Amino acid sequence: MERVVLITGANSGIGLALCERLLTEDSQLRLCLACRNMQRAEAARSALLTSHSNAHVDLLQLDVGSVQSVLSAAQEVKARYNRIDFLYLNAGIMPNPQLDLNAFFKGLFSRNVVRMFATAEGILTQQDRLNSDGLQEVFATNLFGHFLLIRELEPLLSRLVWTSSSNARRSAFSMEDMQHREGRESYSSSKYASDMLSLALNRQKNSQGLFSSVICPGLVMTNLTYGILPSFFWTLIMPVMWLIRIFTNTFTLTPHNGAEALHWLFLQNPESLDPRAKYHSLTSGLGTNYTQPRQMDIDEGASDVLYSKLLELEKEVRRKLSEENADEEMSAVKYGLLTLQT
Ligand SMILES: NC(=O)C1=CN([C@@H]2O[C@H](COP(=O)(O)OP(=O)(O)OC[C@H]3O[C@@H](n4cnc5c(N)ncnc54)[C@H](OP(=O)(O)O)[C@@H]3O)[C@@H](O)[C@H]2O)C=CC1
Ligand SMILES: CC(C)=CCC[C@@H](C)[C@H]1CC[C@H]2C3=C(CC[C@]12C)[C@@]1(C)CCC(=O)C[C@@H]1CC3
């Protein structure tokens, strides 16, 4: 039977590499590339069809950072497919990243140097902003839009896989400020929230046949990392990166390697997976790829609280949206009447 796989943020980086890997794994697959920019989506589709000429590759317009776009895309998915075998929640942003060079050089000579290279703890901040839905952009894109998509598509779903990060950190997340309006580690906070949400979804939905997993791709050279340091700088320090790979297997570096755990999960029976584990794509000094589960630092109770808070926020945004739509209808009617009278 043809399996249907939907991937958000599939037009570049790890998402695109995953598409390549899945088509190589199963040529009968129906892939749906869910992207915000259709030109970039078309380019990705063409690239995939160059290497897999008979592949079924569909495109879906989806901006996960916009409530209206998620709801419209979900309607379209329901019209097109009667089930989604795998939903990869991969789209993600890290806007305006700032590297603290002082902390970086201090870290280089500390006991935590390997940890710093693996997680970026203490050396990376971001500047977030409000989007047009009145939500923090990083939270909306990396977490809430995906949550809403899952809620809309729930009856069609069986497997969820989140692209999380080693940068996800408990101390960056606050339940009282789940959107991270206050701090400067919105990326870390949103990734920790996705880890929690995955656990909550497993607690709430496993009995109904829905399974969720989280992965960490390692440090990968993509548009996201080129936003932290320019690509020429990464090219310049590439020999150092290969050297560091001997000490930390988290420097996967290529999108193909970074997609290792995403691909590995595609081959696993969901019942055999640990809901409290994050599955890491790792690459050894000799360049061998493998997947390793590592326990996440998460409370089950807290994950349930986050789940309820997301449900509340969902209600609120839906109410706001229907009020806005009603207002628009009213003004259209009013405008129509006015034009009729004149
Ligand atoms: N690179 C790394 O080292 C690591 C990356 N990750 C995670 O991996 C995932 C993939 O990122 P990566 O491949 O590195 O980076 P890329 O920037 O190459 O890929 C991100 C993808 O997400 C898409 N995207 C961003 N915002 C939206 C949106 N609002 N709606 C729909 N799609 C959107 C992008 O589309 P567009 O091209 O239009 O911008 C792009 O296709 C992210 O979740 C990231 O956080 C985790 C750990 C490490
Ligand atoms: C010599 C050398 C390799 C310098 C690079 C220093 C930093 C720019 C990197 C060190 C650890 C990296 C890292 C990320 C970005 C780049 C670093 C801060 C991520 C935050 C990228 C996105 C993620 O999700 C996790 C990565 C953790 C490690």
Short mmCIF file of C-alpha atoms and ligand atoms in Angstrom, two decimals:
data_model
loop_
_atom_site.label_atom_id
_atom_site.label_comp_id
_atom_site.label_asym_id
_atom_site.label_seq_id
_atom_site.Cartn_x
_atom_site.Cartn_y
_atom_site.Cartn_z
CA MET A 1 0.00 0.00 0.00
CA GLU A 2 1.28 3.47 -0.89
CA ARG A 3 2.36 5.32 2.24
CA VAL A 4 1.75 9.06 2.59
CA VAL A 5 4.42 11.21 4.27
CA LEU A 6 3.96 14.93 4.92
CA ILE A 7 7.03 17.00 5.79
CA THR A 8 6.96 20.64 6.92
CA GLY A 9 9.91 22.80 5.88
CA ALA A 10 10.76 20.26 3.18
CA ASN A 11 12.25 22.62 0.61
CA SER A 12 15.74 22.92 2.10
CA GLY A 13 18.28 21.58 4.58
CA ILE A 14 17.37 18.60 6.74
CA GLY A 15 13.77 18.41 5.44
CA LEU A 16 14.90 18.16 1.82
CA ALA A 17 17.61 15.60 2.70
CA LEU A 18 14.94 13.55 4.48
CA CYS A 19 12.80 13.59 1.30
CA GLU A 20 15.77 12.24 -0.70
CA ARG A 21 16.41 9.53 1.86
CA LEU A 22 12.77 8.44 2.10
CA LEU A 23 12.38 8.23 -1.68
CA THR A 24 15.51 6.09 -1.85
CA GLU A 25 14.06 3.89 0.89
CA ASP A 26 10.61 3.48 -0.65
CA SER A 27 10.02 4.50 -4.27
CA GLN A 28 6.24 3.91 -3.88
CA LEU A 29 5.95 6.63 -1.28
CA ARG A 30 3.64 9.62 -1.73
CA LEU A 31 5.58 12.61 -0.40
CA CYS A 32 3.88 15.88 0.40
CA LEU A 33 6.23 18.86 0.74
CA ALA A 34 4.55 21.43 2.98
CA CYS A 35 6.29 24.75 2.37
CA ARG A 36 5.54 28.45 2.83
CA ASN A 37 7.17 29.52 -0.43
CA MET A 38 5.85 27.73 -3.52
CA GLN A 39 8.75 28.74 -5.74
CA ARG A 40 11.20 27.14 -3.34
CA ALA A 41 8.84 24.15 -3.03
CA GLU A 42 8.77 23.72 -6.84
CA ALA A 43 12.57 23.88 -6.95
CA ALA A 44 12.80 21.18 -4.27
CA ARG A 45 10.28 19.02 -6.13
CA SER A 46 12.30 19.34 -9.37
CA ALA A 47 15.50 18.38 -7.55
CA LEU A 48 13.80 15.31 -6.07
CA LEU A 49 12.38 14.28 -9.44
CA THR A 50 15.83 14.57 -11.02
CA SER A 51 17.13 11.79 -8.77
CA HIS A 52 13.80 9.88 -8.47
CA SER A 53 12.04 10.36 -11.80
CA ASN A 54 8.99 8.19 -10.99
CA ALA A 55 8.41 9.55 -7.50
CA HIS A 56 5.03 10.93 -6.34
CA VAL A 57 5.83 14.34 -4.95
CA ASP A 58 2.98 16.70 -4.04
CA LEU A 59 3.25 20.28 -2.84
CA LEU A 60 1.21 21.98 -0.16
CA GLN A 61 1.24 25.68 0.66
CA LEU A 62 1.72 25.94 4.42
CA ASP A 63 3.10 28.72 6.57
CA VAL A 64 3.26 27.07 9.99
CA GLY A 65 3.71 30.50 11.55
CA SER A 66 0.23 31.61 10.47
CA VAL A 67 -2.97 30.29 12.06
CA GLN A 68 -5.05 30.94 8.93
CA SER A 69 -2.53 29.20 6.69
CA VAL A 70 -2.42 26.12 8.95
CA LEU A 71 -6.21 25.84 8.98
CA SER A 72 -6.48 26.23 5.19
CA ALA A 73 -3.64 23.76 4.55
CA ALA A 74 -5.27 21.22 6.88
CA GLN A 75 -8.53 21.51 4.91
CA GLU A 76 -6.58 20.86 1.72
CA VAL A 77 -4.83 17.81 3.24
CA LYS A 78 -8.18 16.36 4.36
CA ALA A 79 -9.54 16.81 0.84
CA ARG A 80 -6.50 15.17 -0.78
CA TYR A 81 -5.59 12.24 1.48
CA ASN A 82 -7.53 9.84 3.67
CA ARG A 83 -4.53 9.17 5.91
CA ILE A 84 -1.03 10.49 6.67
CA ASP A 85 1.31 7.67 7.69
CA PHE A 86 4.11 9.99 8.85
CA LEU A 87 3.90 13.66 9.72
CA TYR A 88 7.38 15.19 10.08
CA LEU A 89 7.19 18.44 12.06
CA ASN A 90 10.45 19.82 10.78
CA ALA A 91 10.02 23.50 9.82
CA GLY A 92 11.87 25.77 12.20
CA ILE A 93 13.40 29.21 12.53
CA MET A 94 16.05 30.94 14.61
CA PRO A 95 15.65 34.66 13.84
CA ASN A 96 18.37 37.21 14.58
CA PRO A 97 20.81 34.84 16.27
CA GLN A 98 23.57 36.43 18.31
CA LEU A 99 26.73 34.59 19.26
CA ASP A 100 28.28 35.71 22.56
CA LEU A 101 31.98 35.63 21.57
CA ASN A 102 33.11 36.40 25.11
CA ALA A 103 31.23 33.41 26.50
CA PHE A 104 32.40 31.29 23.54
CA PHE A 105 36.13 31.96 24.20
CA LYS A 106 35.64 31.47 27.95
CA GLY A 107 33.85 28.18 27.18
CA LEU A 108 36.73 27.04 24.96
CA PHE A 109 39.01 26.85 27.99
CA SER A 110 36.47 25.42 30.42
CA ARG A 111 35.52 21.87 31.41
CA ASN A 112 32.25 22.37 29.51
CA VAL A 113 33.84 22.81 26.09
CA VAL A 114 32.43 19.59 24.56
CA ARG A 115 28.98 20.40 25.95
CA MET A 116 29.19 23.94 24.56
CA PHE A 117 29.96 22.65 21.05
CA ALA A 118 27.18 20.08 21.29
CA THR A 119 24.41 22.29 22.68
CA ALA A 120 25.49 25.96 22.27
CA GLU A 121 24.50 26.41 25.91
CA GLY A 122 25.27 29.91 27.17
CA ILE A 123 26.62 31.28 23.88
CA LEU A 124 23.58 31.84 21.66
CA THR A 125 20.61 34.21 21.98
CA GLN A 126 17.88 35.40 19.60
CA GLN A 127 15.65 38.40 19.12
CA ASP A 128 12.04 37.38 18.65
CA ARG A 129 8.97 39.45 17.66
CA LEU A 130 5.18 39.29 17.51
CA ASN A 131 3.60 37.91 14.34
CA SER A 132 0.31 39.04 12.76
CA ASP A 133 -1.66 36.58 14.96
CA GLY A 134 -0.25 38.30 18.05
CA LEU A 135 1.94 35.30 18.89
CA GLN A 136 5.70 35.19 19.40
CA GLU A 137 7.10 34.21 15.99
CA VAL A 138 9.48 31.45 17.13
CA PHE A 139 6.86 29.82 19.37
CA ALA A 140 4.24 30.10 16.60
CA THR A 141 6.50 28.56 13.94
CA ASN A 142 8.47 25.95 15.83
CA LEU A 143 5.65 24.77 18.10
CA PHE A 144 2.13 26.20 17.98
CA GLY A 145 1.53 26.02 14.20
CA HIS A 146 2.57 22.38 14.28
CA PHE A 147 0.32 21.74 17.30
CA LEU A 148 -2.64 23.24 15.44
CA LEU A 149 -1.83 21.13 12.37
CA ILE A 150 -1.82 17.97 14.49
CA ARG A 151 -5.14 18.98 16.09
CA GLU A 152 -6.71 19.54 12.68
CA LEU A 153 -5.40 16.32 11.14
CA GLU A 154 -5.66 14.04 14.18
CA PRO A 155 -8.06 11.46 12.70
CA LEU A 156 -5.69 10.97 9.73
CA LEU A 157 -2.49 10.62 11.76
CA SER A 158 -0.53 7.71 13.20
CA ARG A 159 3.14 8.80 13.48
CA LEU A 160 4.57 12.20 14.37
CA VAL A 161 8.26 13.07 14.31
CA TRP A 162 9.53 16.42 15.63
CA THR A 163 12.87 17.90 14.59
CA SER A 164 14.01 19.18 17.97
CA SER A 165 17.51 20.21 18.99
CA SER A 166 20.32 19.67 21.47
CA ASN A 167 19.78 23.36 22.22
CA ALA A 168 16.39 22.52 23.87
CA ARG A 169 16.93 23.37 27.53
CA ARG A 170 14.64 23.16 30.55
CA SER A 171 15.96 26.38 32.09
CA ALA A 172 15.12 28.34 28.90
CA PHE A 173 11.44 27.38 29.17
CA SER A 174 8.91 28.81 31.60
CA MET A 175 5.35 27.52 31.90
CA GLU A 176 4.24 31.05 32.91
CA ASP A 177 5.77 32.41 29.70
CA MET A 178 5.46 29.52 27.25
CA GLN A 179 5.77 31.84 24.25
CA HIS A 180 9.05 33.20 25.66
CA ARG A 181 7.97 36.86 25.49
CA GLU A 182 10.47 37.82 28.18
CA GLY A 183 13.75 36.04 27.51
CA ARG A 184 16.27 35.90 24.68
CA GLU A 185 16.38 32.14 24.16
CA SER A 186 13.15 31.69 22.23
CA TYR A 187 14.67 28.94 20.07
CA SER A 188 15.83 26.86 23.02
CA SER A 189 12.48 27.41 24.75
CA SER A 190 10.44 26.38 21.68
CA LYS A 191 12.50 23.22 21.18
CA TYR A 192 12.15 22.25 24.85
CA ALA A 193 8.40 22.83 24.50
CA SER A 194 8.29 20.50 21.47
CA ASP A 195 10.04 17.80 23.52
CA MET A 196 7.42 18.23 26.25
CA LEU A 197 4.54 18.27 23.80
CA SER A 198 5.74 15.05 22.20
CA LEU A 199 5.72 13.32 25.58
CA ALA A 200 2.25 14.71 26.37
CA LEU A 201 0.92 13.54 23.01
CA ASN A 202 2.22 10.05 23.72
CA ARG A 203 0.56 10.09 27.15
CA GLN A 204 -2.76 11.28 25.74
CA LYS A 205 -2.88 9.55 22.36
CA ASN A 206 -0.91 6.28 22.32
CA SER A 207 -4.04 4.37 23.31
CA GLN A 208 -5.72 5.79 20.18
CA GLY A 209 -2.85 4.67 17.95
CA LEU A 210 -1.02 8.01 17.63
CA PHE A 211 2.73 7.96 18.41
CA SER A 212 5.11 10.91 18.64
CA SER A 213 8.93 10.99 18.63
CA VAL A 214 11.59 13.70 18.84
CA ILE A 215 14.95 13.80 17.15
CA CYS A 216 18.05 15.97 17.28
CA PRO A 217 19.88 16.27 13.94
CA GLY A 218 23.17 17.49 15.47
CA LEU A 219 24.96 20.54 14.09
CA VAL A 220 24.17 20.71 10.37
CA MET A 221 25.23 23.24 7.72
CA THR A 222 21.91 24.66 6.47
CA ASN A 223 20.28 28.05 5.91
CA LEU A 224 19.61 28.11 9.65
CA THR A 225 23.30 27.81 10.61
CA TYR A 226 24.30 30.20 7.78
CA GLY A 227 22.14 32.73 9.62
CA ILE A 228 24.38 32.41 12.69
CA LEU A 229 27.71 32.78 10.88
CA PRO A 230 28.12 33.48 7.14
CA SER A 231 28.72 30.49 4.86
CA PHE A 232 32.29 31.62 3.92
CA PHE A 233 33.20 31.54 7.63
CA TRP A 234 31.84 28.00 8.02
CA THR A 235 33.83 26.94 4.92
CA LEU A 236 36.94 28.53 6.41
CA ILE A 237 36.61 26.68 9.72
CA MET A 238 35.51 23.37 8.17
CA PRO A 239 38.86 21.64 8.95
CA VAL A 240 38.39 22.62 12.62
CA MET A 241 34.85 21.24 12.50
CA TRP A 242 36.10 17.89 11.19
CA LEU A 243 38.63 17.86 14.02
CA ILE A 244 35.95 18.64 16.63
CA ARG A 245 33.91 15.72 15.25
CA ILE A 246 36.52 13.39 16.79
CA PHE A 247 35.51 14.66 20.27
CA THR A 248 31.78 15.17 19.75
CA ASN A 249 29.78 12.93 17.41
CA THR A 250 27.07 15.64 17.28
CA PHE A 251 28.82 17.49 14.41
CA THR A 252 26.84 15.68 11.71
CA LEU A 253 27.49 18.64 9.38
CA THR A 254 25.63 17.53 6.22
CA PRO A 255 21.81 17.55 5.89
CA HIS A 256 22.00 13.88 4.80
CA ASN A 257 23.75 12.95 8.08
CA GLY A 258 21.43 15.21 10.11
CA ALA A 259 18.40 13.36 8.69
CA GLU A 260 19.74 10.02 9.98
CA ALA A 261 17.42 9.76 13.02
CA LEU A 262 14.42 10.98 10.98
CA HIS A 263 15.06 8.20 8.47
CA TRP A 264 15.77 5.62 11.20
CA LEU A 265 12.42 6.36 12.89
CA PHE A 266 10.65 5.76 9.58
CA LEU A 267 11.86 2.15 9.79
CA GLN A 268 10.89 1.52 13.43
CA ASN A 269 7.81 -0.03 14.97
CA PRO A 270 6.31 2.80 17.11
CA GLU A 271 5.59 0.46 20.04
CA SER A 272 9.33 -0.26 20.35
CA LEU A 273 10.18 3.45 20.85
CA ASP A 274 10.76 5.23 24.16
CA PRO A 275 8.44 8.27 24.54
CA ARG A 276 10.93 9.89 26.98
CA ALA A 277 13.88 9.55 24.60
CA LYS A 278 15.24 11.99 22.06
CA TYR A 279 16.70 10.17 19.08
CA HIS A 280 20.03 11.75 18.06
CA SER A 281 21.58 11.68 14.60
CA LEU A 282 25.27 11.13 15.27
CA THR A 283 28.33 10.89 13.03
CA SER A 284 31.58 9.33 14.21
CA GLY A 285 35.05 10.77 13.52
CA LEU A 286 35.31 8.31 10.63
CA GLY A 287 32.03 9.55 9.14
CA THR A 288 29.72 6.67 10.12
CA ASN A 289 26.11 7.68 10.80
CA TYR A 290 24.01 6.17 13.54
CA THR A 291 21.00 6.94 15.75
CA GLN A 292 21.18 6.94 19.53
CA PRO A 293 18.33 7.49 22.05
CA ARG A 294 19.10 9.78 24.99
CA GLN A 295 16.74 10.44 27.90
CA MET A 296 15.06 13.86 27.95
CA ASP A 297 14.99 16.05 31.06
CA ILE A 298 11.17 16.30 31.27
CA ASP A 299 8.40 15.94 33.91
CA GLU A 300 5.30 14.10 32.79
CA GLY A 301 3.08 16.41 34.90
CA ALA A 302 4.60 19.53 33.35
CA SER A 303 4.14 18.13 29.85
CA ASP A 304 0.42 17.61 30.58
CA VAL A 305 0.15 21.21 31.83
CA LEU A 306 1.76 22.48 28.62
CA TYR A 307 -0.69 20.39 26.59
CA SER A 308 -3.67 21.97 28.41
CA LYS A 309 -2.23 25.47 27.98
CA LEU A 310 -1.84 24.86 24.24
CA LEU A 311 -5.46 23.69 24.04
CA GLU A 312 -6.54 26.90 25.79
CA LEU A 313 -4.48 29.03 23.42
CA GLU A 314 -5.97 27.13 20.49
CA LYS A 315 -9.48 28.02 21.68
CA GLU A 316 -8.47 31.63 22.04
CA VAL A 317 -6.93 31.94 18.56
CA ARG A 318 -9.90 30.18 16.95
CA ARG A 319 -12.31 32.54 18.71
CA LYS A 320 -10.26 35.57 17.64
CA LEU A 321 -10.14 34.32 14.06
CA SER A 322 -13.88 33.71 13.84
CA GLU A 323 -14.54 37.19 15.32
CA GLU A 324 -12.23 38.71 12.71
CA ASN A 325 -13.96 36.74 9.94
CA ALA A 326 -17.39 37.83 11.23
CA ASP A 327 -16.21 41.47 11.31
CA GLU A 328 -14.97 41.14 7.74
CA GLU A 329 -18.29 39.65 6.63
CA MET A 330 -20.17 42.44 8.38
CA SER A 331 -18.13 45.12 6.68
CA ALA A 332 -18.53 43.34 3.32
CA VAL A 333 -22.32 43.32 3.83
CA LYS A 334 -22.25 46.95 4.92
CA TYR A 335 -20.10 47.88 1.94
CA GLY A 336 -22.40 45.88 -0.36
CA LEU A 337 -25.46 47.71 1.03
CA LEU A 338 -23.77 51.06 0.73
CA THR A 339 -22.80 50.42 -2.88
CA LEU A 340 -26.38 49.25 -3.59
CA GLN A 341 -27.80 52.50 -2.16
CA THR A 342 -25.48 54.74 -4.19
N1 LIG B 1 20.86 23.05 11.25
C1 LIG B 1 21.05 22.62 12.47
O1 LIG B 1 22.20 22.55 12.95
C2 LIG B 1 19.90 22.20 13.31
C3 LIG B 1 18.60 22.34 12.88
N2 LIG B 1 17.57 21.92 13.69
C4 LIG B 1 16.19 22.01 13.25
O2 LIG B 1 16.05 21.39 12.00
C5 LIG B 1 14.88 21.88 11.36
C6 LIG B 1 15.21 22.15 9.91
O3 LIG B 1 16.12 23.23 9.85
P1 LIG B 1 17.36 23.27 8.86
O4 LIG B 1 17.21 22.27 7.80
O5 LIG B 1 18.57 23.27 9.68
O6 LIG B 1 17.25 24.75 8.31
P2 LIG B 1 16.62 25.33 6.95
O7 LIG B 1 16.52 26.78 7.18
O8 LIG B 1 17.38 24.84 5.79
O9 LIG B 1 15.20 24.65 6.91
C7 LIG B 1 14.10 25.15 7.61
C8 LIG B 1 12.89 24.85 6.78
O10 LIG B 1 11.75 25.30 7.52
C9 LIG B 1 11.00 26.13 6.67
N3 LIG B 1 10.21 27.11 7.40
C10 LIG B 1 10.64 28.07 8.23
N4 LIG B 1 9.61 28.79 8.67
C11 LIG B 1 8.49 28.26 8.11
C12 LIG B 1 7.13 28.57 8.16
N5 LIG B 1 6.66 29.60 8.87
N6 LIG B 1 6.27 27.80 7.47
C13 LIG B 1 6.70 26.76 6.72
N7 LIG B 1 7.99 26.45 6.61
C14 LIG B 1 8.88 27.19 7.30
C15 LIG B 1 12.01 26.79 5.75
O11 LIG B 1 11.36 27.33 4.63
P3 LIG B 1 12.00 28.58 3.81
O12 LIG B 1 13.04 27.99 2.89
O13 LIG B 1 10.84 29.15 3.11
O14 LIG B 1 12.61 29.49 4.82
C16 LIG B 1 12.89 25.60 5.46
O15 LIG B 1 12.33 24.80 4.46
C17 LIG B 1 14.46 23.12 12.15
O16 LIG B 1 13.37 22.79 12.95
C18 LIG B 1 15.67 23.42 13.01
O17 LIG B 1 15.33 24.05 14.19
C19 LIG B 1 17.81 21.37 14.91
C20 LIG B 1 19.07 21.23 15.37
C21 LIG B 1 20.22 21.63 14.60
C1 LIG B 2 35.16 26.64 15.86
C2 LIG B 2 33.70 26.54 15.74
C3 LIG B 2 33.14 25.25 15.34
C4 LIG B 2 32.95 27.62 15.98
C5 LIG B 2 31.48 27.65 15.91
C6 LIG B 2 30.89 28.14 17.20
C7 LIG B 2 29.37 28.24 17.18
C8 LIG B 2 28.91 29.11 16.04
C9 LIG B 2 28.72 26.85 17.16
C10 LIG B 2 29.15 26.01 18.36
C11 LIG B 2 27.99 25.13 18.75
C12 LIG B 2 27.00 25.31 17.63
C13 LIG B 2 25.59 24.85 17.70
C14 LIG B 2 24.60 25.49 16.97
C15 LIG B 2 24.91 26.70 16.16
C16 LIG B 2 26.40 27.00 15.97
C17 LIG B 2 27.17 26.79 17.26
C18 LIG B 2 26.64 27.75 18.29
C19 LIG B 2 23.13 25.09 17.09
C20 LIG B 2 22.52 26.01 18.11
C21 LIG B 2 22.37 25.27 15.78
C22 LIG B 2 20.92 24.95 15.91
C23 LIG B 2 20.57 23.89 16.87
O1 LIG B 2 19.40 23.53 16.92
C24 LIG B 2 21.55 23.27 17.78
C25 LIG B 2 22.99 23.62 17.48
C26 LIG B 2 23.88 23.30 18.70
C27 LIG B 2 25.32 23.60 18.46
#
